[in-house]
GROMACS .gro file of C-alpha atoms in nm:
model
  149
    1ALA     CA    1  -2.863   2.085   4.138
    2LEU     CA    2  -3.078   2.354   3.981
    3ASP     CA    3  -3.331   2.105   3.847
    4LEU     CA    4  -3.421   1.998   4.201
    5TRP     CA    5  -3.523   2.346   4.315
    6SER     CA    6  -3.879   2.392   4.424
    7ARG     CA    7  -3.857   2.773   4.423
    8LEU     CA    8  -3.678   3.029   4.212
    9PRO     CA    9  -3.404   3.241   4.365
   10GLY     CA   10  -3.574   3.535   4.534
   11GLN     CA   11  -3.909   3.354   4.554
   12GLN     CA   12  -4.083   3.367   4.890
   13GLN     CA   13  -4.306   3.100   5.047
   14ASP     CA   14  -4.614   3.286   4.921
   15LYS     CA   15  -4.473   3.264   4.564
   16ALA     CA   16  -4.394   3.638   4.552
   17ILE     CA   17  -4.058   3.709   4.389
   18ASP     CA   18  -3.812   3.963   4.524
   19GLY     CA   19  -3.704   4.116   4.194
   20GLU     CA   20  -3.376   4.254   4.323
   21ALA     CA   21  -3.275   3.922   4.482
   22PHE     CA   22  -3.365   3.738   4.161
   23ARG     CA   23  -3.170   3.980   3.939
   24LEU     CA   24  -2.864   3.969   4.167
   25TRP     CA   25  -2.869   3.590   4.167
   26LEU     CA   26  -2.911   3.572   3.789
   27SER     CA   27  -2.628   3.817   3.729
   28SER     CA   28  -2.401   3.626   3.967
   29ALA     CA   29  -2.491   3.290   3.812
   30GLU     CA   30  -2.429   3.418   3.459
   31THR     CA   31  -2.098   3.582   3.554
   32GLY     CA   32  -1.979   3.275   3.745
   33ALA     CA   33  -2.074   3.038   3.464
   34GLU     CA   34  -1.901   3.258   3.208
   35ALA     CA   35  -1.585   3.263   3.421
   36VAL     CA   36  -1.558   2.883   3.411
   37GLY     CA   37  -1.663   2.840   3.048
   38ARG     CA   38  -2.008   2.703   3.124
   39ALA     CA   39  -2.229   2.993   3.025
   40GLU     CA   40  -2.436   2.807   2.765
   41VAL     CA   41  -2.501   2.503   2.983
   42ALA     CA   42  -2.587   2.719   3.284
   43ALA     CA   43  -2.822   2.936   3.078
   44SER     CA   44  -3.004   2.628   2.948
   45ILE     CA   45  -3.046   2.486   3.299
   46ILE     CA   46  -3.159   2.823   3.435
   47GLY     CA   47  -3.418   2.836   3.157
   48GLN     CA   48  -3.546   2.492   3.254
   49VAL     CA   49  -3.579   2.608   3.615
   50LEU     CA   50  -3.766   2.922   3.503
   51ALA     CA   51  -4.026   2.699   3.336
   52GLY     CA   52  -4.150   2.639   3.691
   53ALA     CA   53  -4.199   3.010   3.762
   54PRO     CA   54  -4.531   3.097   3.925
   55LYS     CA   55  -4.798   3.315   3.770
   56ASP     CA   56  -4.756   3.689   3.795
   57PRO     CA   57  -4.969   3.860   4.063
   58SER     CA   58  -5.154   4.029   3.773
   59GLY     CA   59  -5.272   3.687   3.653
   60PHE     CA   60  -5.028   3.672   3.361
   61TRP     CA   61  -4.927   3.309   3.300
   62ILE     CA   62  -4.564   3.361   3.409
   63HIS     CA   63  -4.424   3.599   3.668
   64MET     CA   64  -4.299   3.911   3.491
   65ILE     CA   65  -3.962   3.918   3.669
   66PRO     CA   66  -3.831   3.588   3.525
   67ALA     CA   67  -4.022   3.657   3.201
   68LYS     CA   68  -3.827   3.978   3.145
   69ALA     CA   69  -3.501   3.791   3.211
   70LEU     CA   70  -3.603   3.529   2.953
   71ASP     CA   71  -3.699   3.789   2.696
   72ARG     CA   72  -3.359   3.961   2.693
   73VAL     CA   73  -3.179   3.958   2.358
   74GLN     CA   74  -2.882   3.770   2.504
   75ALA     CA   75  -3.102   3.498   2.661
   76ASP     CA   76  -3.132   3.270   2.356
   77ARG     CA   77  -2.982   2.966   2.531
   78MET     CA   78  -3.197   3.034   2.839
   79ARG     CA   79  -3.508   3.034   2.619
   80VAL     CA   80  -3.401   2.699   2.473
   81GLY     CA   81  -3.386   2.559   2.826
   82PHE     CA   82  -3.719   2.724   2.910
   83ARG     CA   83  -3.880   2.551   2.612
   84VAL     CA   84  -3.738   2.215   2.725
   85GLY     CA   85  -3.868   2.281   3.076
   86LEU     CA   86  -4.217   2.366   2.950
   87PHE     CA   87  -4.222   2.057   2.728
   88ASN     CA   88  -4.106   1.833   3.013
   89LYS     CA   89  -4.375   1.966   3.250
   90ARG     CA   90  -4.622   1.747   3.063
   91GLY     CA   91  -4.453   1.439   3.202
   92VAL     CA   92  -4.551   1.085   3.120
   93HIS     CA   93  -4.884   1.066   2.942
   94TRP     CA   94  -5.111   0.835   2.749
   95VAL     CA   95  -5.125   0.909   2.377
   96ASP     CA   96  -5.481   0.991   2.274
   97PRO     CA   97  -5.520   0.872   1.912
   98THR     CA   98  -5.736   1.177   1.833
   99GLY     CA   99  -5.448   1.417   1.903
  100ALA     CA  100  -5.688   1.629   2.108
  101PRO     CA  101  -5.445   1.691   2.399
  102GLU     CA  102  -5.176   1.814   2.159
  103ALA     CA  103  -5.429   2.034   1.978
  104ALA     CA  104  -5.534   2.183   2.312
  105MET     CA  105  -5.170   2.248   2.404
  106ALA     CA  106  -5.122   2.421   2.068
  107THR     CA  107  -5.417   2.647   2.141
  108ASP     CA  108  -5.282   2.721   2.489
  109ALA     CA  109  -4.937   2.803   2.350
  110ASP     CA  110  -5.092   3.036   2.089
  111GLU     CA  111  -5.291   3.213   2.362
  112ARG     CA  112  -4.978   3.253   2.573
  113ALA     CA  113  -4.792   3.389   2.270
  114SER     CA  114  -5.066   3.647   2.212
  115GLU     CA  115  -5.052   3.749   2.578
  116CYS     CA  116  -4.675   3.789   2.551
  117GLU     CA  117  -4.710   4.004   2.240
  118ARG     CA  118  -4.959   4.230   2.420
  119VAL     CA  119  -4.707   4.302   2.698
  120GLY     CA  120  -4.401   4.328   2.474
  121LEU     CA  121  -4.235   3.992   2.546
  122VAL     CA  122  -4.169   3.933   2.178
  123ARG     CA  123  -3.900   3.666   2.212
  124ILE     CA  124  -4.108   3.453   2.447
  125ALA     CA  125  -4.404   3.505   2.213
  126ALA     CA  126  -4.199   3.365   1.924
  127LEU     CA  127  -4.094   3.068   2.139
  128MET     CA  128  -4.457   2.996   2.229
  129ARG     CA  129  -4.563   3.021   1.862
  130GLY     CA  130  -4.295   2.766   1.781
  131MET     CA  131  -4.423   2.536   2.054
  132ALA     CA  132  -4.777   2.573   1.919
  133GLU     CA  133  -4.657   2.465   1.575
  134ASP     CA  134  -4.476   2.166   1.726
  135TYR     CA  135  -4.789   2.061   1.915
  136ARG     CA  136  -4.998   2.091   1.596
  137ARG     CA  137  -4.747   1.870   1.411
  138ASP     CA  138  -4.759   1.623   1.702
  139ALA     CA  139  -5.139   1.616   1.689
  140LYS     CA  140  -5.131   1.543   1.317
  141ARG     CA  141  -4.867   1.272   1.361
  142VAL     CA  142  -5.069   1.104   1.637
  143ARG     CA  143  -5.387   1.110   1.423
  144ASP     CA  144  -5.199   0.981   1.118
  145ASP     CA  145  -5.040   0.702   1.321
  146ALA     CA  146  -5.379   0.601   1.458
  147LEU     CA  147  -5.524   0.580   1.106
  148ARG     CA  148  -5.239   0.354   0.992
  149GLU     CA  149  -5.293   0.108   1.275
   0.00000   0.00000   0.00000
């Protein structure tokens, strides 16, 4: 299953990604999923897998090869899966009644959005801005809940 992968298609042991191998795999996966009527589900799962992409060699927070695939106009469903994957990376956690962890995640998401805007990844930037807003709402909810208790 895709969610059990420890490396992206085309990714080497040293975390480098062979762009051509990745693009060929992605094209094949999308074509195959479309042929059996599972394009949306496959795109969502692929997006979740891409949430585990390594940093780009330039230091950018996500490798540019999968980032460019995610930023394509037709990759809406993949971005939905990517968002789920990023959210799930947090895992099980203790809820801090101050909401500080959520506020920090909002700041991080805003910074990532700004980085994406600088390099022209406008769709990922919008996704990260949305995540930042969600984290700010979560921080407020956590603080409000703590005050009521």
